[in-house]
PDB file of C-alpha atoms and ligand atoms in Angstrom:
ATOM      1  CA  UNK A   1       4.614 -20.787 -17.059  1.00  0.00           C
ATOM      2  CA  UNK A   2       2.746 -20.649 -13.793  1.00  0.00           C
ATOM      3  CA  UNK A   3       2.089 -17.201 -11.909  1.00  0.00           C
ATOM      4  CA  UNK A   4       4.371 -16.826  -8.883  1.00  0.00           C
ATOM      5  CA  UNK A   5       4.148 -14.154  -6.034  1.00  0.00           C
ATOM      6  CA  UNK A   6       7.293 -13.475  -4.166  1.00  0.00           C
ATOM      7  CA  UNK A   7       6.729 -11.770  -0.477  1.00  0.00           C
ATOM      8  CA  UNK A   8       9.474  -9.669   1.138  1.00  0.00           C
ATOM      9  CA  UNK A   9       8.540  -8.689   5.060  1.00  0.00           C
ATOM     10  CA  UNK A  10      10.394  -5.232   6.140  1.00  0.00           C
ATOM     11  CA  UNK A  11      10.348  -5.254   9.341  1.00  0.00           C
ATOM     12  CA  UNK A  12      11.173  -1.860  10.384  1.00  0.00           C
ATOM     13  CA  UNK A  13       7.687  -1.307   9.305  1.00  0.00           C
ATOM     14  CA  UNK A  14       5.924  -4.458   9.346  1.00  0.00           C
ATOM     15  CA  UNK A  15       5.368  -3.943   5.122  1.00  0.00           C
ATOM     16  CA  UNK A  16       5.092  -6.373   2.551  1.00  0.00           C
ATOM     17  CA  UNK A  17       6.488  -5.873  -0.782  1.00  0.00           C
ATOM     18  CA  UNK A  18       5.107  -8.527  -3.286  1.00  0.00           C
ATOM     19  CA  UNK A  19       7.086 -10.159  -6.735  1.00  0.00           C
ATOM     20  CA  UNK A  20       4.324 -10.888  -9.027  1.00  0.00           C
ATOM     21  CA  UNK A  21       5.830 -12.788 -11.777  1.00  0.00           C
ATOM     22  CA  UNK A  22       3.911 -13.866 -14.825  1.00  0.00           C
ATOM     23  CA  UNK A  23       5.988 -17.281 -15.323  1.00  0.00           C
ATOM     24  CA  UNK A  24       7.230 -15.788 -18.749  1.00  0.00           C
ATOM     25  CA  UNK A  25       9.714 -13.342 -17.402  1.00  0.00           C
ATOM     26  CA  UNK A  26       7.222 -10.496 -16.758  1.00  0.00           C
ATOM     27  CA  UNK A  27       6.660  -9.217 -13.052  1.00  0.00           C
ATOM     28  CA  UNK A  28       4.933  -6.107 -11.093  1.00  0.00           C
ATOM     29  CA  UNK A  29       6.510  -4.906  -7.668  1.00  0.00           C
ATOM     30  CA  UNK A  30       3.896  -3.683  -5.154  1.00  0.00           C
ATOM     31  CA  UNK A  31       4.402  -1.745  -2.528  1.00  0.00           C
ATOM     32  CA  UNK A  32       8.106  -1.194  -2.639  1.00  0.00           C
ATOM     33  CA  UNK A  33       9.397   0.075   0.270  1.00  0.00           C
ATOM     34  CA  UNK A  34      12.771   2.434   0.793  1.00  0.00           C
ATOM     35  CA  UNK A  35      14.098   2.860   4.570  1.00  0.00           C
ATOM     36  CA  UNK A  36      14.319   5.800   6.311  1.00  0.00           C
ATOM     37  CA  UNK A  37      15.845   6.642   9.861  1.00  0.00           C
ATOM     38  CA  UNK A  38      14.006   9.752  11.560  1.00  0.00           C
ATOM     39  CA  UNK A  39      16.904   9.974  14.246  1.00  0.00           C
ATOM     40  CA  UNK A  40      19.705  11.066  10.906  1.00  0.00           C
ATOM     41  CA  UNK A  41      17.397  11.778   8.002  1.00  0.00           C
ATOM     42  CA  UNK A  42      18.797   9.057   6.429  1.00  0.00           C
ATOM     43  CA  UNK A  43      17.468   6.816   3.301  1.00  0.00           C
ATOM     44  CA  UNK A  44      18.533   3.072   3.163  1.00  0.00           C
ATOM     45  CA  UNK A  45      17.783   1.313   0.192  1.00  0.00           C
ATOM     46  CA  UNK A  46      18.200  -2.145   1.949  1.00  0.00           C
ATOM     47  CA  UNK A  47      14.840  -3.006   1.740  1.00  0.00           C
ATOM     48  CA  UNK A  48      14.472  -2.191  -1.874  1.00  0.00           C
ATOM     49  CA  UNK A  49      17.523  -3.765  -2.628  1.00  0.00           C
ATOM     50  CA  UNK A  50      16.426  -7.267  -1.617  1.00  0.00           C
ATOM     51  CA  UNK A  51      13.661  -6.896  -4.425  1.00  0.00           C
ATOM     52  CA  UNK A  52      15.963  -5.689  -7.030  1.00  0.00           C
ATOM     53  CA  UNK A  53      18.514  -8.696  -6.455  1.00  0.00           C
ATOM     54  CA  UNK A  54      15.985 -10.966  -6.708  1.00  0.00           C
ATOM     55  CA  UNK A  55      14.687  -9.630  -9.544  1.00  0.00           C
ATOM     56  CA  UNK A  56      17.588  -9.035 -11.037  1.00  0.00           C
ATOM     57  CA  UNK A  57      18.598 -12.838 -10.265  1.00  0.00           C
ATOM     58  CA  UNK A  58      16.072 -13.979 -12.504  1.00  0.00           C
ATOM     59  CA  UNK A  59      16.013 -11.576 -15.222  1.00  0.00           C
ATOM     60  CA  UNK A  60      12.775 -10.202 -14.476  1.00  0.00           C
ATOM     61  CA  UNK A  61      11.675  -7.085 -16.853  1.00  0.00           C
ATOM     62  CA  UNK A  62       9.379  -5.107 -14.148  1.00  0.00           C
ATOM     63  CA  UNK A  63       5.843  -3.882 -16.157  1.00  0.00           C
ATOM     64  CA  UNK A  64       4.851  -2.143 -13.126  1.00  0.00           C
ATOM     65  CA  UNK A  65       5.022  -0.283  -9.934  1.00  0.00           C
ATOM     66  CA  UNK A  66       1.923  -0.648  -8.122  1.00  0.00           C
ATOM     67  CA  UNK A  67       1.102   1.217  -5.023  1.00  0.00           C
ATOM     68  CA  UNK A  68      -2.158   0.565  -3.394  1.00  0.00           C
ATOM     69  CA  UNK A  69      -2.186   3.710  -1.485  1.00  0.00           C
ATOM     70  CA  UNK A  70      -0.301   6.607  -0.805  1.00  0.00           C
ATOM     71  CA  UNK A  71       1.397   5.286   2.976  1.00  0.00           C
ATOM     72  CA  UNK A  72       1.820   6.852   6.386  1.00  0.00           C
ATOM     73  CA  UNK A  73       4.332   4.565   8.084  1.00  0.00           C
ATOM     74  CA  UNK A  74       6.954   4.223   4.960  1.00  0.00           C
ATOM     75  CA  UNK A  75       8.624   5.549   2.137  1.00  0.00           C
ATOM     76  CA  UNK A  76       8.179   4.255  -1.310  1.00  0.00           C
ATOM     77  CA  UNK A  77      11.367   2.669  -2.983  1.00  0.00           C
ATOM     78  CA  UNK A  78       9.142   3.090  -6.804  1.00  0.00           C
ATOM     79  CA  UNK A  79      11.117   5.820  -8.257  1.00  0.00           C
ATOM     80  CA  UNK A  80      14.396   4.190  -6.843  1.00  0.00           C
ATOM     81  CA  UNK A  81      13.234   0.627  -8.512  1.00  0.00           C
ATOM     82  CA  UNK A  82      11.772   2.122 -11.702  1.00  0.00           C
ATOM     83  CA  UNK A  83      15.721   4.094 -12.178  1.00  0.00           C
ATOM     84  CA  UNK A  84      17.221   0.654 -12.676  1.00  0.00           C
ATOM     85  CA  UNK A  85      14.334  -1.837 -14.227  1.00  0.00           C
ATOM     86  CA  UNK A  86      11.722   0.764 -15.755  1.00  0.00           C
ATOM     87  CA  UNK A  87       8.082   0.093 -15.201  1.00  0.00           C
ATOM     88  CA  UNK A  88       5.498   1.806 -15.073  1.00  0.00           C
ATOM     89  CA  UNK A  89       4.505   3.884 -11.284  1.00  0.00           C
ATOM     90  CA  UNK A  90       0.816   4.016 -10.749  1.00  0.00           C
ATOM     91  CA  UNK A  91      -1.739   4.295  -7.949  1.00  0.00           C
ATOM     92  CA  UNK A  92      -5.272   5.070  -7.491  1.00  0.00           C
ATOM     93  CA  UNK A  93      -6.429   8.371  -9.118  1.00  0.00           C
ATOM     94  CA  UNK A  94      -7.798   9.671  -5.428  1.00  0.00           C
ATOM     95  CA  UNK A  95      -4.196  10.032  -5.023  1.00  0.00           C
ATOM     96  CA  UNK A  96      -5.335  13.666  -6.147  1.00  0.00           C
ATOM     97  CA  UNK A  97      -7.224  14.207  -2.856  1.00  0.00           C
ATOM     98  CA  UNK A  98      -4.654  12.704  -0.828  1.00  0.00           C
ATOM     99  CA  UNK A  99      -2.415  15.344  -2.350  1.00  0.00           C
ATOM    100  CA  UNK A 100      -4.584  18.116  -1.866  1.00  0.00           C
ATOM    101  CA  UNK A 101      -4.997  17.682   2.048  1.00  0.00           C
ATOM    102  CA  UNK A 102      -1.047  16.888   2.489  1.00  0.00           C
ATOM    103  CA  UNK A 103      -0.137  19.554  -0.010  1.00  0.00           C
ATOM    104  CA  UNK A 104      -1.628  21.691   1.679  1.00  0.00           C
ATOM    105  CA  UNK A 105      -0.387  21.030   5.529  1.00  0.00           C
ATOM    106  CA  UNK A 106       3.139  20.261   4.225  1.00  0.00           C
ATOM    107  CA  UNK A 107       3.004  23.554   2.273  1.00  0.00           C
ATOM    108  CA  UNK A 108       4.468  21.724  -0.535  1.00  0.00           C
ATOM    109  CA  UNK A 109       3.921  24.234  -3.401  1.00  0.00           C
ATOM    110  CA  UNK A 110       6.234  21.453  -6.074  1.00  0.00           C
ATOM    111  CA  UNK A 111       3.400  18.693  -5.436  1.00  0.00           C
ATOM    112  CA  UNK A 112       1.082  18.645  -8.133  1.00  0.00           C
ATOM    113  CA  UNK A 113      -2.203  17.743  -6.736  1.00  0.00           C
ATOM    114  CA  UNK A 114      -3.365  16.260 -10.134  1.00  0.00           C
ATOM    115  CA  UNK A 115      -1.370  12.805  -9.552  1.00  0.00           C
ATOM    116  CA  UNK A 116       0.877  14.020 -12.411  1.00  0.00           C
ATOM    117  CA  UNK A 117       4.013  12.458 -10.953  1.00  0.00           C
ATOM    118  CA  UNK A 118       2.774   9.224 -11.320  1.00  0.00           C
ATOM    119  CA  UNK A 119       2.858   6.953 -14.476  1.00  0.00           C
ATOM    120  CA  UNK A 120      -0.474   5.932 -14.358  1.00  0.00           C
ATOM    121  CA  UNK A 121      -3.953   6.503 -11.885  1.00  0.00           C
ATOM    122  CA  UNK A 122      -6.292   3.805 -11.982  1.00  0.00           C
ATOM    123  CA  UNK A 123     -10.001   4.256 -11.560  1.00  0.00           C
ATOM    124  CA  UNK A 124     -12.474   1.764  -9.996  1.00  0.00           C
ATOM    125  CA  UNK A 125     -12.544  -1.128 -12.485  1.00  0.00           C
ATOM    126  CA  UNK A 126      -9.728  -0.277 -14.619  1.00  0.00           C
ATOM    127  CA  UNK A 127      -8.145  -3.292 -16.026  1.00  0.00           C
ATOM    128  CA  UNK A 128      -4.381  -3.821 -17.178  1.00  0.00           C
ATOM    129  CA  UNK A 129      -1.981  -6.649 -17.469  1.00  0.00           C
ATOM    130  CA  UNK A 130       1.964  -8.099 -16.327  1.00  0.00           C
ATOM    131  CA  UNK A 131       3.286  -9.599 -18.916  1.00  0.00           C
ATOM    132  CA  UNK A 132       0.483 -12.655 -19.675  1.00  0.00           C
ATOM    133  CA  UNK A 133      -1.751 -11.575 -16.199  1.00  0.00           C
ATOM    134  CA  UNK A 134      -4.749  -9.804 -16.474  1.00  0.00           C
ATOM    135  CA  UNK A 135      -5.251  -7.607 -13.640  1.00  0.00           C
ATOM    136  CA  UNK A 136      -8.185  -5.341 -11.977  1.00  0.00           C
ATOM    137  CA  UNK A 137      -8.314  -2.145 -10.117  1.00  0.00           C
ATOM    138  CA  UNK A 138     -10.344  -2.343  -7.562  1.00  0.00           C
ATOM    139  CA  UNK A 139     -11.232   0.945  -5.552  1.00  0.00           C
ATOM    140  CA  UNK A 140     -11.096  -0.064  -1.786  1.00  0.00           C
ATOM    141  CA  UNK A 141     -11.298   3.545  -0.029  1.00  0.00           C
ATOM    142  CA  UNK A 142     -11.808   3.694   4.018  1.00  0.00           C
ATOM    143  CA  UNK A 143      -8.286   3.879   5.070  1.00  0.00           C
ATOM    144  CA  UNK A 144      -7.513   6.656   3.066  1.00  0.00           C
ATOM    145  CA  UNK A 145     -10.072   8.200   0.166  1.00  0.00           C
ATOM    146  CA  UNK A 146      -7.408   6.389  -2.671  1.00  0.00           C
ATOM    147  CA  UNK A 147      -6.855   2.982  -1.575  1.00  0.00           C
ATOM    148  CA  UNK A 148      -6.787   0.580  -4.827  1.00  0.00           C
ATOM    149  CA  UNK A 149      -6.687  -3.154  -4.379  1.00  0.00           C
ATOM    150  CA  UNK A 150      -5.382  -5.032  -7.115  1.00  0.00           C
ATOM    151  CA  UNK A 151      -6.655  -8.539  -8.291  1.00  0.00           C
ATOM    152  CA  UNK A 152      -4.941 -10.823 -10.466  1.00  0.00           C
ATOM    153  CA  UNK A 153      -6.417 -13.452 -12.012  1.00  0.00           C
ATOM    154  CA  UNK A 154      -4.682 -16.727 -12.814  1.00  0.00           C
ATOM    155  CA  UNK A 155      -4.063 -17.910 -16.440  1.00  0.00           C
ATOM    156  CA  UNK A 156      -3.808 -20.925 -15.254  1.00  0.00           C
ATOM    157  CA  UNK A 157      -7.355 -21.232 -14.010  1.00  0.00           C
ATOM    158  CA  UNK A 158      -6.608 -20.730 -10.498  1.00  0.00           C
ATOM    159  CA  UNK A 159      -8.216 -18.184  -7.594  1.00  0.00           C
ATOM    160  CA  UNK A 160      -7.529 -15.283  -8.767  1.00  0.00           C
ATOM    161  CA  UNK A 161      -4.455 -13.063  -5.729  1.00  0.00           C
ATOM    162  CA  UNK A 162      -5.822  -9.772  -4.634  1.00  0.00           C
ATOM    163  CA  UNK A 163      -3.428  -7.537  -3.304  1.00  0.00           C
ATOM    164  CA  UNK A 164      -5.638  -5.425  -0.700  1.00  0.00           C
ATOM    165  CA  UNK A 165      -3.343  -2.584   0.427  1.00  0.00           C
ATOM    166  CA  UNK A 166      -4.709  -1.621   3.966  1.00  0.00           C
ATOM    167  CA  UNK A 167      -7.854  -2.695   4.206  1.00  0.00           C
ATOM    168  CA  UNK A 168      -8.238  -6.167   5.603  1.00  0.00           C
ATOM    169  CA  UNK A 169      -5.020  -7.509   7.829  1.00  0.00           C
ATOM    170  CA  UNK A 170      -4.429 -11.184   9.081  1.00  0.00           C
ATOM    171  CA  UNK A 171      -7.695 -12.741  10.774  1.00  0.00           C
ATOM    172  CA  UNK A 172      -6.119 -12.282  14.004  1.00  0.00           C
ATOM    173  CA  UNK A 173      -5.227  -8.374  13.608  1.00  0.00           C
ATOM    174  CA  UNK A 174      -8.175  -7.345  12.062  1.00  0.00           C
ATOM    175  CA  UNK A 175      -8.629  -4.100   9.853  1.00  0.00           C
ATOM    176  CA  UNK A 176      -6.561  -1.066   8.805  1.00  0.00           C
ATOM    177  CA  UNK A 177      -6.966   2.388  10.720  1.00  0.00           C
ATOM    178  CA  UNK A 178      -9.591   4.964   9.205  1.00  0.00           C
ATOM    179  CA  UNK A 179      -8.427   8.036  11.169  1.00  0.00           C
ATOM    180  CA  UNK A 180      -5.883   9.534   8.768  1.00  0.00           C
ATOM    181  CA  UNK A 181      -7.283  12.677   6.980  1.00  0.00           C
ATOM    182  CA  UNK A 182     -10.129  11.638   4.567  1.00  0.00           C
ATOM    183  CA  UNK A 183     -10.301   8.211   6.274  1.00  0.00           C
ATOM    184  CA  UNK A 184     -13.682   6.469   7.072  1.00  0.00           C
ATOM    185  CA  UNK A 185     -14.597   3.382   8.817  1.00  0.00           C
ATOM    186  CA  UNK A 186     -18.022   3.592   6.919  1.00  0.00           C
ATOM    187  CA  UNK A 187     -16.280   3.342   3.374  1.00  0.00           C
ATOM    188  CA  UNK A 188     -13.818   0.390   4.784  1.00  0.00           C
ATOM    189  CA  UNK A 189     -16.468  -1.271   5.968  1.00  0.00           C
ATOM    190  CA  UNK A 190     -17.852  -1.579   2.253  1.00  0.00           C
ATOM    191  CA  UNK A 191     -14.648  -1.942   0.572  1.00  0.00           C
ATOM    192  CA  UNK A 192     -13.646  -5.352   2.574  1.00  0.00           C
ATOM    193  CA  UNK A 193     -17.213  -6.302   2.074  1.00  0.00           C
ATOM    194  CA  UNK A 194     -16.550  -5.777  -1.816  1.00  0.00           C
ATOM    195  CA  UNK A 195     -13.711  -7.553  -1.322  1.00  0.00           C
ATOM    196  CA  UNK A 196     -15.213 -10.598   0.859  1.00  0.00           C
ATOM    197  CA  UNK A 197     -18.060 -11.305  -2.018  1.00  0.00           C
ATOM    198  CA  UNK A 198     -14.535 -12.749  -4.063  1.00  0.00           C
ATOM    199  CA  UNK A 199     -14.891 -16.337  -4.358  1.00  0.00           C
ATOM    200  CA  UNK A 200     -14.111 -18.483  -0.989  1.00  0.00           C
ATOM    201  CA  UNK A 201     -10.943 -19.258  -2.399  1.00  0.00           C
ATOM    202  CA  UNK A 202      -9.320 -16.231  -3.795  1.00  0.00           C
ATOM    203  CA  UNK A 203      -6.285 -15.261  -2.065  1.00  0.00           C
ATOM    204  CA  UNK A 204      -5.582 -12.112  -0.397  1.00  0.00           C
ATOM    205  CA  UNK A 205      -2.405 -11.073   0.037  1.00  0.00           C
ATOM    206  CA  UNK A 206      -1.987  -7.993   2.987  1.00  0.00           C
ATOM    207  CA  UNK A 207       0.116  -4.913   3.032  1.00  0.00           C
ATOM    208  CA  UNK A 208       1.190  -5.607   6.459  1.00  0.00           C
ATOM    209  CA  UNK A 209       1.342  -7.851   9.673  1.00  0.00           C
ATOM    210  CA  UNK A 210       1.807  -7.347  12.801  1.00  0.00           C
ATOM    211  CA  UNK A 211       1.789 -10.420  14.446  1.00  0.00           C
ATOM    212  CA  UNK A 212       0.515 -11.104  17.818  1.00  0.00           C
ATOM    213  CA  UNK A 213       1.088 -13.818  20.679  1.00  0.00           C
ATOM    214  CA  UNK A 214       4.937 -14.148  18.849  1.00  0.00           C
ATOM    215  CA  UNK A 215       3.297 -15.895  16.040  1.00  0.00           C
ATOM    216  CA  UNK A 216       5.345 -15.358  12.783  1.00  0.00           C
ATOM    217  CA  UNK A 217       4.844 -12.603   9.843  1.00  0.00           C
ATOM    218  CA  UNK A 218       2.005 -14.084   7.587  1.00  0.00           C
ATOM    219  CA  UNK A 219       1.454 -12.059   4.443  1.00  0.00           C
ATOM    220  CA  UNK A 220      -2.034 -14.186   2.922  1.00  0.00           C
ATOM    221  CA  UNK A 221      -5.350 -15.888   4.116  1.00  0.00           C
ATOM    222  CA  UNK A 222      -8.147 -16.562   1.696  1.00  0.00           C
ATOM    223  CA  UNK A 223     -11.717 -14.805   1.486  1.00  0.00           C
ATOM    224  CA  UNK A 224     -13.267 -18.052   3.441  1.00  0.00           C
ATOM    225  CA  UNK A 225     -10.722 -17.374   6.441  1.00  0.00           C
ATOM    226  CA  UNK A 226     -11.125 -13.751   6.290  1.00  0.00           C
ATOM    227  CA  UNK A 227     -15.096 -14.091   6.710  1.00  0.00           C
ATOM    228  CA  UNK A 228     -15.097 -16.778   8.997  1.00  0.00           C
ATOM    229  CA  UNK A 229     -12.195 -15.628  11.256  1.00  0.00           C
ATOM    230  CA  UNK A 230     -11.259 -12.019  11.125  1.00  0.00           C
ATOM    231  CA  UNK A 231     -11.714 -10.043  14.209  1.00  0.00           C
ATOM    232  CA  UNK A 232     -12.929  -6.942  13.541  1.00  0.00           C
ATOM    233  CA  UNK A 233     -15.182  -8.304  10.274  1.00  0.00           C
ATOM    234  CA  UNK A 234     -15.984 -11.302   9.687  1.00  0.00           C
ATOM    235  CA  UNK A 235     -19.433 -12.458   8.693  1.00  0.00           C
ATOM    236  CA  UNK A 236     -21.856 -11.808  11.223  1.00  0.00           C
ATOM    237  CA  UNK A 237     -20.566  -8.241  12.083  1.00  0.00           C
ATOM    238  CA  UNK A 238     -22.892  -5.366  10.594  1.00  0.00           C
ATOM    239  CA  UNK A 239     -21.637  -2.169   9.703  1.00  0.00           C
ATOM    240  CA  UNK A 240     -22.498   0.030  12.621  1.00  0.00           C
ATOM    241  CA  UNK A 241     -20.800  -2.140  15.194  1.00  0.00           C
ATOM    242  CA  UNK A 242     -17.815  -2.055  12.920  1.00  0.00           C
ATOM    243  CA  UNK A 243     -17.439   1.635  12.849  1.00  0.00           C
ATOM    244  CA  UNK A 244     -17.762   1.922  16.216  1.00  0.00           C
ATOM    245  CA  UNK A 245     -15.054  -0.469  16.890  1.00  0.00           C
ATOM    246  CA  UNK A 246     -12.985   1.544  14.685  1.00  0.00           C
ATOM    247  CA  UNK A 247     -13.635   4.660  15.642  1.00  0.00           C
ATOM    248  CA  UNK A 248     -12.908   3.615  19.354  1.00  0.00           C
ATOM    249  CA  UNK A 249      -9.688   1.981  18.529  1.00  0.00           C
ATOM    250  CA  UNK A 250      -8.398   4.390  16.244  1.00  0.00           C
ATOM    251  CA  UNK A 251      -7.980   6.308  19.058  1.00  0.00           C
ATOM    252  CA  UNK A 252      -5.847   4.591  21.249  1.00  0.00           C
ATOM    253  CA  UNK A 253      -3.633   4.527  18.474  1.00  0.00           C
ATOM    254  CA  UNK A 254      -0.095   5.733  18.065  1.00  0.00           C
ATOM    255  CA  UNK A 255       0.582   8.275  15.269  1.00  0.00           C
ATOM    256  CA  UNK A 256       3.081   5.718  12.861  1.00  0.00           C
ATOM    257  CA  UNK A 257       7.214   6.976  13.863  1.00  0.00           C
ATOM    258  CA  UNK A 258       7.278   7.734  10.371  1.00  0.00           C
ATOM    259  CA  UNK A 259       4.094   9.126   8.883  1.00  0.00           C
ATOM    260  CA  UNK A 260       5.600  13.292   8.344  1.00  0.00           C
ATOM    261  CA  UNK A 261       7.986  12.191   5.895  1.00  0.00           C
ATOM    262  CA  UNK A 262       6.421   9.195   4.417  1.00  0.00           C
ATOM    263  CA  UNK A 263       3.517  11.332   3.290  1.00  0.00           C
ATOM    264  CA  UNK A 264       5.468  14.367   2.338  1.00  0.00           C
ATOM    265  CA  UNK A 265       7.314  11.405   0.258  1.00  0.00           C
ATOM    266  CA  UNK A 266       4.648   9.300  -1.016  1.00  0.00           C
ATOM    267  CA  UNK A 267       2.329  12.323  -2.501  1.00  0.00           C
ATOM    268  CA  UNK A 268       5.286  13.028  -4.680  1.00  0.00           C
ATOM    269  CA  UNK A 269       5.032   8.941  -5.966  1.00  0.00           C
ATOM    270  CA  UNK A 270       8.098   8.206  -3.824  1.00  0.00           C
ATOM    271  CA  UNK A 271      10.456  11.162  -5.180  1.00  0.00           C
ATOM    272  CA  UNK A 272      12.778  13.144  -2.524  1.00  0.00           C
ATOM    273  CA  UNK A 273      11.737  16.914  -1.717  1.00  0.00           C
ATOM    274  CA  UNK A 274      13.761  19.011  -4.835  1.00  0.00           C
ATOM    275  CA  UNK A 275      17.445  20.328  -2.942  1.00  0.00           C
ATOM    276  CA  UNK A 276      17.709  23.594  -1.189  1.00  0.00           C
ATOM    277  CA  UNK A 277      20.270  26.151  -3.280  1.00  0.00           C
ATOM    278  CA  UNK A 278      23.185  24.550  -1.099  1.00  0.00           C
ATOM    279  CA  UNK A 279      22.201  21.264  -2.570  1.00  0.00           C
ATOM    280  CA  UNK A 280      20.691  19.271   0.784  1.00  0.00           C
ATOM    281  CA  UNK A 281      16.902  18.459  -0.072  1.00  0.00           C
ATOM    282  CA  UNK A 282      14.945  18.413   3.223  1.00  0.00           C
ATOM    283  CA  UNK A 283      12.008  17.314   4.404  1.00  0.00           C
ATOM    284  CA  UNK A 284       9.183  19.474   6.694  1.00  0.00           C
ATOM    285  CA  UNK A 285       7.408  18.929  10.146  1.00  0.00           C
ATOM    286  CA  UNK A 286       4.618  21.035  10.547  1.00  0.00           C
ATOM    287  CA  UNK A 287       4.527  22.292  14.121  1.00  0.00           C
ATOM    288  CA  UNK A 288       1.289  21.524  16.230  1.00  0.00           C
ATOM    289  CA  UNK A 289      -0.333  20.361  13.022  1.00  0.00           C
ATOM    290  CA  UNK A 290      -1.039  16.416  14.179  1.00  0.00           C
TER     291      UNK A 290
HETATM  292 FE1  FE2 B 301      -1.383   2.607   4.967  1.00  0.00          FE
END
């Protein structure tokens, strides 16, 4: 009967997908992730598949798809989970937004830009449960104007496990990127702070890693760690130096190999472009755009 969260590490993309399983036979997936090679256009379910054997292994019944955000660097495997165990897709209702500004540079005139293609949109606060887990929306925005983290708390009487999309990282790597359309470091900066007045000992559990000095793929630290250790914002580090930090690294950064057709993905909750009349569905790149 005890709450367990399972971590898969992609590495293609340095994602983690999480198993949260109620101990009664009740899970959510979040952030599922579907692989994609630019080079042929090609999907790979791979990734995805890993979480479906496993849940399939233990006879999970999936509640829900959560997605903290809508992503840049990879596809979502939701719709491609949800076809074989149900559940229920939702997101953060800014996904409208998000839509709106990638609607409108994809030209993608089948994308609602109302959120409609998801299950559910949470708003700040919103509270739902898995199975016997009570969980929490909480509205993290900075890295892009939708970001949702998502706490669970612990029947048991545990911390409760936040699942904080990209806003913090490990200690050691710092902070997600603000630079994406509708991103801003000001916002971030008060989400993780939101998120650091948790209780010492809640857990938070990251959307990616990307491990430096060949140390290994670490998916959690707790809200004591993150304050006393994390790079970019732990305690001690005010608001303005932290946005210009961000604004100065975001700049040396690399666009992500995937982020045209994980967003022209992701807006639609994970669904492939509609097919052409010859029955190949394609995805755009908008020339001189990015
Ligand atoms: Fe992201």
């Amino acid at each position: 009967m005890t709450i367990s969260i399972q971590p898969f590490f992609d590495r293609a993309t340095s994602t983690f997908t999480y198993v949260v399983d109620d101990g009664t036979g009740d899970c959510a997936i979040v952030d599922p992730v579907l692989g994609f090679e630019m080079a042929t256009g090609r999907t790979d379910p791979a990734p995805a598949d890993a979480i479906a054997a496993f849940v399939a292994a233990r006879g999970l019944c999936v509640r829900r798809l959560l997605e903290t955000h809508a992503h840049a660097d990879h596809l979502s495997a939701g719709p491609y989970l949800r076809r074989r165990f149900g559940g229920r897709l939702a997101i953060g209702a800014g996904i409208a937004d998000v839509q709106r500004v990638f609607g409108n540079i994809f030209h993608l005139e089948d994308v609602s830009r109302d959120g409609s293609e998801f299950d559910q949109l949470f708003a700040n606060g919103d509270t739902f449960s898995i199975g016997r887990l009570r969980a929490t929306a909480m509205a993290v925005p900075g890295h892009t104007p939708a970001d949702m983290a998502y706490r669970i708390d612990d029947p048991d009487g545990g911390p409760p496990a936040v699942f904080v999309g990209d806003t913090l990282f490990m200690p050691d790597v710092g902070t997600a990127r603000c630079d994406f359309p509708g991103g801003d470091p000001r916002l971030l900066y008060r989400s993780i702070r939101s998120l650091l007045d948790l209780p010492g000992d809640t857990m938070l559990y990251v959307c990616h890693d990307y491990p430096p000095n060949g140390r290994e793929p670490a998916c959690r630290a707790s809200v004591a760690e993150q304050r006393s250790g994390n790079i970019h914002v732990r305690d001690g580090i005010e608001e303005g130096a932290f946005v210009a930090m961000r604004r100065a690294r975001d700049k040396t950064l690399a666009i992500p190999a995937l982020m045209l057709p994980s967003v022209q993905v992701n807006i639609r909750a994970g669904r492939l472009p509609p097919p052409d009349a010859n029955g190949t569905a394609y995805l755009r790149i908008p020339l001189n755009r990015f």
